[in-house]
Amino acid sequence: MAENNILEELRAKLTDSPEDNNEFLRKEGERFAKEGNVEGVEAVTKLIIEIMPQSQKEEVERLTHLDGERLDQVQAKIVKLVGEKDLNEAKNLAERLYKKIMLDYKEGETAKFVSLRNPFEDNLYQLRYKPEKTLNRAPFDFATMLTTYAYILVEMGSPLDAIPILEQAMDFNPLDCGPRFELAEIYKLLKNKRMIIETTKETLKVASSPVAIARCYANVGYALTDMGEYDDAATFLTASVMFAPHPAIPNEMRELVQLKGGPIKQPSRDEIIETMKKYDVPFGPNEDVVSVAAQLSANYIREDDIPNALMALKMTYNLTRDEEIKKIILRYEPNAEQIVPVQEPVDGEGKPNITQTVNDKPEK
């Protein structure tokens, strides 16, 4: 249903009671969010603002706009400037956006803003971080905005200045792998191998797609290459392609052979797991991540919310490659093999190269 139609339907149900209207719109907003109905959420938001007293409208405008533009529009302008290689202008605008976010959305004694993007992140956040403060949903994806600013600082030769920015981005959303991957890139530049490994270990605790897991292992592989641990580096790079192929990995493997001055034996699955134990790096997805995805899929199935159930099921399947889960997916979506493709196995191993992620963009 188009947003304008939803807006008119909601408006027709309003009464003369501001309290009743606010409660009605709150419930409708929660319903649309649960259904993943973006148009519905937008319509509710517009209507809430529409019925607000003028003083509240002005406060909302102040909080969500910078120089008359919504903060997400400012972010889009920054990204465009980066794409055009106008880093000076991008930095100036990103710095202003950063300062506004940190001033207007700073953490209080009893509450904090978070930029969690979906029910999976909501549930994993509660499980892993057990927040004691009230969580307020930020109106925009501040984690991504701050990561963009950090990226610009790195590109302009200030990687150390970018580290605290990324830590603040992770505070808004610790389930987003994007800031963590950018932090790993900084430690690569700084040749800080220990922090590359430590950052990767923390990222693996929240990585919710095979692509993200593969990137984690590749990062450790690069670090170990620089440390001269060529066989161990090859082990991590092999683990990376077991989860998701990347065209850079074969080149890295050839370089490893040259650096070592001799052949490198392809490790077995057991040898990969044993090598990872040396660095206290786990093999495969975190059990909390899998558990939350599986529980979400079960809850959505019970509620007969098939679209969200399928998203959670696909996440679970891509992390586990459980054939029973695949059967459930195909029961609801017979053509799902086009969405969850059968991957080619890695030579010598039964593990497929998994590339699908149900998150729109988080880890890439």
Coordinates of C-alpha atoms in Angstrom, one line a residue:
M1 CA 0.0 0.0 0.0
A2 CA 1.4 3.4 -0.9
E3 CA 2.5 5.7 1.9
N4 CA -0.2 8.4 1.0
N5 CA -3.0 5.8 1.3
I6 CA -1.7 4.5 4.6
L7 CA -1.4 8.1 5.8
E8 CA -5.1 8.8 4.9
E9 CA -6.3 5.6 6.5
L10 CA -4.4 6.4 9.8
R11 CA -5.6 10.0 9.8
A12 CA -9.3 8.9 9.4
K13 CA -8.9 6.9 12.7
L14 CA -7.7 9.8 14.8
T15 CA -9.9 11.2 17.5
D16 CA -10.1 14.5 19.5
S17 CA -7.9 13.0 22.2
P18 CA -4.1 13.8 21.8
E19 CA -3.3 11.0 24.3
D20 CA -5.4 8.4 22.4
N21 CA -3.9 9.5 19.1
N22 CA -0.3 9.2 20.4
E23 CA -1.0 5.7 21.8
F24 CA -2.8 4.6 18.6
L25 CA 0.1 5.8 16.4
R26 CA 2.7 4.3 18.7
K27 CA 1.0 0.9 18.3
E28 CA 0.6 1.3 14.6
G29 CA 4.3 2.2 14.3
E30 CA 5.3 -0.9 16.2
R31 CA 3.1 -3.0 14.0
F32 CA 4.5 -1.6 10.7
A33 CA 8.1 -1.9 12.0
K34 CA 7.5 -5.6 12.9
E35 CA 6.1 -6.2 9.5
G36 CA 9.0 -4.5 7.8
N37 CA 6.6 -2.0 6.2
V38 CA 8.8 1.0 5.6
E39 CA 6.0 3.0 4.0
G40 CA 3.8 2.4 7.1
V41 CA 6.6 3.5 9.4
E42 CA 7.1 6.7 7.3
A43 CA 3.4 7.4 7.3
V44 CA 3.2 7.1 11.1
T45 CA 6.2 9.3 11.6
K46 CA 4.8 12.0 9.4
L47 CA 1.5 11.9 11.2
I48 CA 3.1 12.0 14.6
I49 CA 4.9 15.1 13.6
E50 CA 1.8 16.5 12.0
I51 CA -0.3 16.4 15.2
M52 CA 2.5 17.6 17.4
P53 CA 2.3 21.0 19.1
Q54 CA 4.4 23.6 17.3
S55 CA 7.1 23.7 20.1
Q56 CA 7.6 19.9 19.7
K57 CA 7.8 20.2 15.9
E58 CA 10.5 22.7 16.3
E59 CA 12.5 20.5 18.7
V60 CA 12.2 17.5 16.3
E61 CA 13.4 19.7 13.5
R62 CA 16.4 20.9 15.5
L63 CA 17.3 17.3 16.4
T64 CA 17.0 15.8 13.0
H65 CA 18.2 18.5 10.7
L66 CA 21.5 20.3 10.0
D67 CA 21.3 23.5 8.0
G68 CA 17.8 22.7 7.0
E69 CA 18.6 19.2 5.7
R70 CA 17.8 15.9 7.4
L71 CA 20.8 14.2 8.8
D72 CA 20.5 11.2 6.4
Q73 CA 20.5 13.7 3.5
V74 CA 23.6 15.3 4.9
Q75 CA 25.2 11.8 5.1
A76 CA 24.2 11.2 1.5
K77 CA 25.9 14.4 0.5
I78 CA 29.1 13.4 2.4
V79 CA 29.2 10.0 0.6
K80 CA 28.7 11.8 -2.8
L81 CA 31.7 14.1 -2.0
V82 CA 33.8 11.1 -1.1
G83 CA 32.9 9.5 -4.4
E84 CA 33.9 12.7 -6.1
K85 CA 37.3 12.7 -4.2
D86 CA 36.5 16.0 -2.6
L87 CA 37.8 14.9 0.7
N88 CA 38.3 18.3 2.2
E89 CA 34.7 19.3 1.8
A90 CA 33.5 15.9 2.8
K91 CA 35.6 16.1 6.0
N92 CA 34.3 19.5 6.9
L93 CA 30.7 18.4 6.5
A94 CA 31.3 15.0 8.2
E95 CA 32.9 16.8 11.2
R96 CA 29.9 19.0 11.6
L97 CA 27.6 16.0 11.4
Y98 CA 29.7 14.2 14.0
K99 CA 29.7 17.1 16.4
K100 CA 25.9 17.4 16.2
I101 CA 25.4 13.7 16.8
M102 CA 27.7 13.6 19.8
L103 CA 26.1 16.8 21.3
D104 CA 22.4 16.0 20.7
Y105 CA 22.5 12.3 21.2
K106 CA 25.0 11.9 24.0
E107 CA 24.5 9.1 26.5
G108 CA 22.8 10.1 29.7
E109 CA 22.8 8.7 33.3
T110 CA 19.8 6.5 32.7
A111 CA 19.4 6.2 28.9
K112 CA 21.4 6.0 25.7
F113 CA 20.7 6.1 22.0
V114 CA 21.4 3.1 19.8
S115 CA 21.2 2.6 16.0
L116 CA 20.2 -1.0 16.0
R117 CA 18.8 -1.8 12.5
N118 CA 16.6 -4.8 12.8
P119 CA 15.0 -7.3 15.2
F120 CA 18.1 -9.6 15.0
E121 CA 20.4 -6.8 16.3
D122 CA 17.8 -5.8 18.9
N123 CA 17.7 -9.4 20.3
L124 CA 21.5 -10.0 20.1
Y125 CA 22.2 -6.7 21.8
Q126 CA 20.0 -7.6 24.7
L127 CA 21.6 -11.1 25.0
R128 CA 25.2 -10.0 24.7
Y129 CA 25.3 -6.6 26.4
K130 CA 22.4 -6.9 28.9
P131 CA 21.9 -3.1 29.0
E132 CA 20.9 -1.5 32.3
K133 CA 20.0 1.8 30.8
T134 CA 16.9 2.6 28.8
L135 CA 17.7 2.2 25.1
N136 CA 16.3 4.9 22.8
R137 CA 16.3 4.2 19.1
A138 CA 18.2 6.8 17.2
P139 CA 16.4 8.3 14.2
F140 CA 19.2 7.6 11.8
D141 CA 22.1 5.1 11.4
F142 CA 24.7 7.0 13.5
A143 CA 27.1 4.1 13.4
T144 CA 27.4 4.3 9.7
M145 CA 27.6 8.1 9.7
L146 CA 30.5 8.0 12.2
T147 CA 32.3 5.3 10.3
T148 CA 32.1 7.4 7.2
Y149 CA 33.8 10.3 9.1
A150 CA 36.5 7.9 10.4
Y151 CA 37.1 6.6 6.8
I152 CA 37.6 10.2 5.6
L153 CA 40.1 10.8 8.4
V154 CA 42.1 7.7 7.5
E155 CA 42.1 8.7 3.8
M156 CA 43.4 12.1 4.7
G157 CA 46.3 10.6 6.8
S158 CA 44.9 10.8 10.3
P159 CA 44.3 7.2 11.3
L160 CA 44.9 7.7 15.0
D161 CA 42.2 10.4 15.1
A162 CA 39.8 8.0 13.5
I163 CA 40.1 5.3 16.3
P164 CA 38.0 7.1 18.9
I165 CA 35.4 8.0 16.3
L166 CA 35.0 4.3 15.4
E167 CA 34.7 3.4 19.1
Q168 CA 31.8 5.8 19.3
A169 CA 30.3 4.3 16.2
M170 CA 30.5 0.9 17.8
D171 CA 28.8 2.3 21.0
F172 CA 25.8 3.3 18.9
N173 CA 25.7 -0.2 17.3
P174 CA 28.2 -2.8 18.5
L175 CA 26.5 -5.4 16.2
D176 CA 27.5 -3.6 13.0
C177 CA 30.7 -5.1 11.6
G178 CA 31.4 -2.0 9.5
P179 CA 33.2 0.1 12.2
R180 CA 35.1 -2.9 13.4
F181 CA 36.4 -3.7 9.9
E182 CA 37.4 -0.1 9.5
L183 CA 39.2 -0.3 12.8
A184 CA 41.1 -3.4 11.6
E185 CA 42.1 -1.5 8.4
I186 CA 43.6 1.2 10.7
Y187 CA 45.6 -1.3 12.6
K188 CA 46.9 -2.8 9.3
L189 CA 48.2 0.7 8.4
L190 CA 49.7 1.1 11.9
K191 CA 51.3 -2.4 11.6
N192 CA 49.7 -3.3 14.9
K193 CA 49.3 -7.1 14.5
R194 CA 48.1 -7.7 18.0
M195 CA 45.2 -5.3 17.7
I196 CA 44.3 -6.6 14.3
I197 CA 43.8 -10.1 15.9
E198 CA 42.0 -8.7 19.0
T199 CA 39.7 -6.6 16.8
T200 CA 39.0 -9.6 14.6
K201 CA 38.1 -11.7 17.6
E202 CA 35.6 -9.2 18.8
T203 CA 34.1 -8.9 15.3
L204 CA 33.6 -12.6 15.1
K205 CA 31.4 -12.4 18.2
V206 CA 28.8 -10.4 16.2
A207 CA 29.5 -11.4 12.6
S208 CA 26.1 -12.6 11.2
S209 CA 27.0 -13.5 7.6
P210 CA 29.5 -15.8 6.0
V211 CA 31.0 -12.8 4.1
A212 CA 31.7 -11.1 7.4
I213 CA 33.3 -14.3 8.9
A214 CA 35.4 -14.7 5.8
R215 CA 36.7 -11.1 6.0
C216 CA 37.6 -11.7 9.6
Y217 CA 39.8 -14.7 8.8
A218 CA 41.4 -12.9 5.8
N219 CA 42.4 -10.0 8.1
V220 CA 44.2 -12.3 10.5
G221 CA 45.8 -14.0 7.5
Y222 CA 47.2 -10.6 6.3
A223 CA 48.5 -9.9 9.8
L224 CA 50.2 -13.2 10.1
T225 CA 51.8 -12.7 6.7
D226 CA 53.4 -9.5 7.9
M227 CA 54.6 -11.4 11.0
G228 CA 56.3 -14.0 8.9
E229 CA 54.0 -16.8 10.1
Y230 CA 53.4 -18.0 6.5
D231 CA 51.9 -21.4 7.1
D232 CA 49.5 -20.1 9.7
A233 CA 48.6 -17.2 7.4
A234 CA 47.7 -19.7 4.7
T235 CA 45.5 -21.5 7.1
F236 CA 43.5 -18.4 7.9
L237 CA 43.2 -17.5 4.2
T238 CA 42.0 -21.0 3.5
A239 CA 39.4 -20.7 6.2
S240 CA 38.3 -17.4 4.6
V241 CA 37.5 -18.9 1.2
M242 CA 35.7 -21.8 3.0
F243 CA 33.1 -19.2 4.0
A244 CA 33.1 -16.8 1.1
P245 CA 35.4 -16.6 -1.9
H246 CA 37.3 -13.4 -2.7
P247 CA 39.4 -12.7 -5.8
A248 CA 42.3 -11.3 -3.7
I249 CA 42.8 -14.5 -1.7
P250 CA 44.4 -16.6 -4.5
N251 CA 46.9 -13.8 -5.1
E252 CA 47.7 -13.7 -1.4
M253 CA 48.3 -17.4 -1.4
R254 CA 50.7 -17.2 -4.4
E255 CA 52.6 -14.4 -2.6
L256 CA 52.8 -16.6 0.5
V257 CA 54.5 -19.3 -1.5
Q258 CA 57.0 -16.8 -2.8
L259 CA 57.7 -15.3 0.7
K260 CA 58.1 -18.7 2.2
G261 CA 60.3 -19.9 -0.6
G262 CA 58.5 -23.3 -0.9
P263 CA 55.2 -24.9 -1.1
I264 CA 52.4 -24.5 1.4
K265 CA 50.3 -27.5 2.3
Q266 CA 46.6 -27.1 2.2
P267 CA 45.3 -27.6 5.7
S268 CA 42.4 -29.9 6.6
R269 CA 39.5 -28.7 8.6
D270 CA 40.9 -30.1 11.8
E271 CA 44.2 -28.5 11.2
I272 CA 42.5 -25.1 10.6
I273 CA 40.7 -25.4 13.9
E274 CA 43.8 -26.4 15.7
T275 CA 45.8 -23.5 14.2
M276 CA 43.1 -21.0 15.2
K277 CA 43.3 -22.2 18.8
K278 CA 46.9 -20.9 18.9
Y279 CA 45.5 -17.4 18.4
D280 CA 42.3 -17.9 20.5
V281 CA 40.3 -17.3 17.3
P282 CA 37.1 -19.4 17.0
F283 CA 36.2 -21.3 13.8
G284 CA 32.8 -20.6 12.4
P285 CA 29.9 -18.4 13.5
N286 CA 29.4 -17.4 17.1
E287 CA 26.8 -19.7 18.9
D288 CA 24.9 -16.6 20.2
V289 CA 24.5 -15.3 16.7
V290 CA 23.1 -18.6 15.4
S291 CA 20.9 -19.0 18.5
V292 CA 19.3 -15.6 18.1
A293 CA 18.7 -16.1 14.4
A294 CA 17.2 -19.5 14.9
Q295 CA 15.0 -18.3 17.8
L296 CA 13.7 -15.4 15.7
S297 CA 12.8 -17.7 12.9
A298 CA 10.8 -19.9 15.3
N299 CA 9.0 -16.9 16.8
Y300 CA 8.1 -15.5 13.4
I301 CA 6.8 -18.9 12.2
R302 CA 4.6 -19.2 15.3
E303 CA 3.2 -15.7 14.6
D304 CA 2.7 -16.7 10.9
D305 CA 5.0 -13.8 9.9
I306 CA 6.4 -15.6 6.9
P307 CA 8.5 -12.7 5.3
N308 CA 10.4 -12.1 8.6
A309 CA 10.6 -15.8 9.3
L310 CA 12.3 -16.4 5.9
M311 CA 14.8 -13.7 6.5
A312 CA 15.8 -15.2 9.9
L313 CA 15.8 -18.7 8.4
K314 CA 18.1 -17.7 5.6
M315 CA 20.5 -16.1 8.0
T316 CA 20.5 -19.3 10.1
Y317 CA 20.9 -21.5 7.0
N318 CA 23.8 -19.4 5.6
L319 CA 25.6 -19.7 8.9
T320 CA 25.0 -23.4 9.5
R321 CA 24.2 -24.9 6.1
D322 CA 21.7 -27.1 7.9
E323 CA 19.7 -29.1 5.4
E324 CA 16.7 -29.3 7.7
I325 CA 16.5 -25.5 7.7
K326 CA 16.8 -25.4 4.0
K327 CA 13.8 -27.7 3.7
I328 CA 11.8 -25.3 5.8
I329 CA 12.8 -22.4 3.6
L330 CA 11.8 -24.3 0.4
R331 CA 8.5 -25.1 2.0
Y332 CA 7.6 -21.5 2.2
E333 CA 9.6 -20.3 -0.8
P334 CA 10.0 -23.0 -3.4
N335 CA 12.3 -20.9 -5.6
A336 CA 14.6 -19.9 -2.7
E337 CA 17.6 -21.7 -4.3
Q338 CA 17.8 -18.6 -6.4
I339 CA 18.2 -16.6 -3.2
V340 CA 20.2 -19.1 -1.2
P341 CA 22.4 -20.5 -4.0
V342 CA 24.2 -23.9 -3.9
Q343 CA 27.8 -23.0 -3.6
E344 CA 30.8 -24.8 -5.1
P345 CA 32.7 -26.8 -2.4
V346 CA 36.3 -26.0 -1.6
D347 CA 38.7 -28.7 -3.0
G348 CA 39.4 -31.3 -0.4
E349 CA 36.6 -30.1 1.9
G350 CA 32.9 -30.4 2.0
K351 CA 32.4 -26.9 3.3
P352 CA 30.7 -24.7 0.7
N353 CA 31.7 -21.2 -0.3
I354 CA 28.9 -19.2 1.3
T355 CA 28.2 -15.7 0.1
Q356 CA 24.6 -14.9 0.9
T357 CA 23.8 -12.6 3.8
V358 CA 20.3 -11.6 4.8
N359 CA 21.5 -8.2 6.2
D360 CA 21.2 -5.6 3.5
K361 CA 24.7 -4.2 3.9
P362 CA 26.0 -4.4 7.4
E363 CA 29.2 -6.4 7.1
K364 CA 30.3 -5.7 3.5

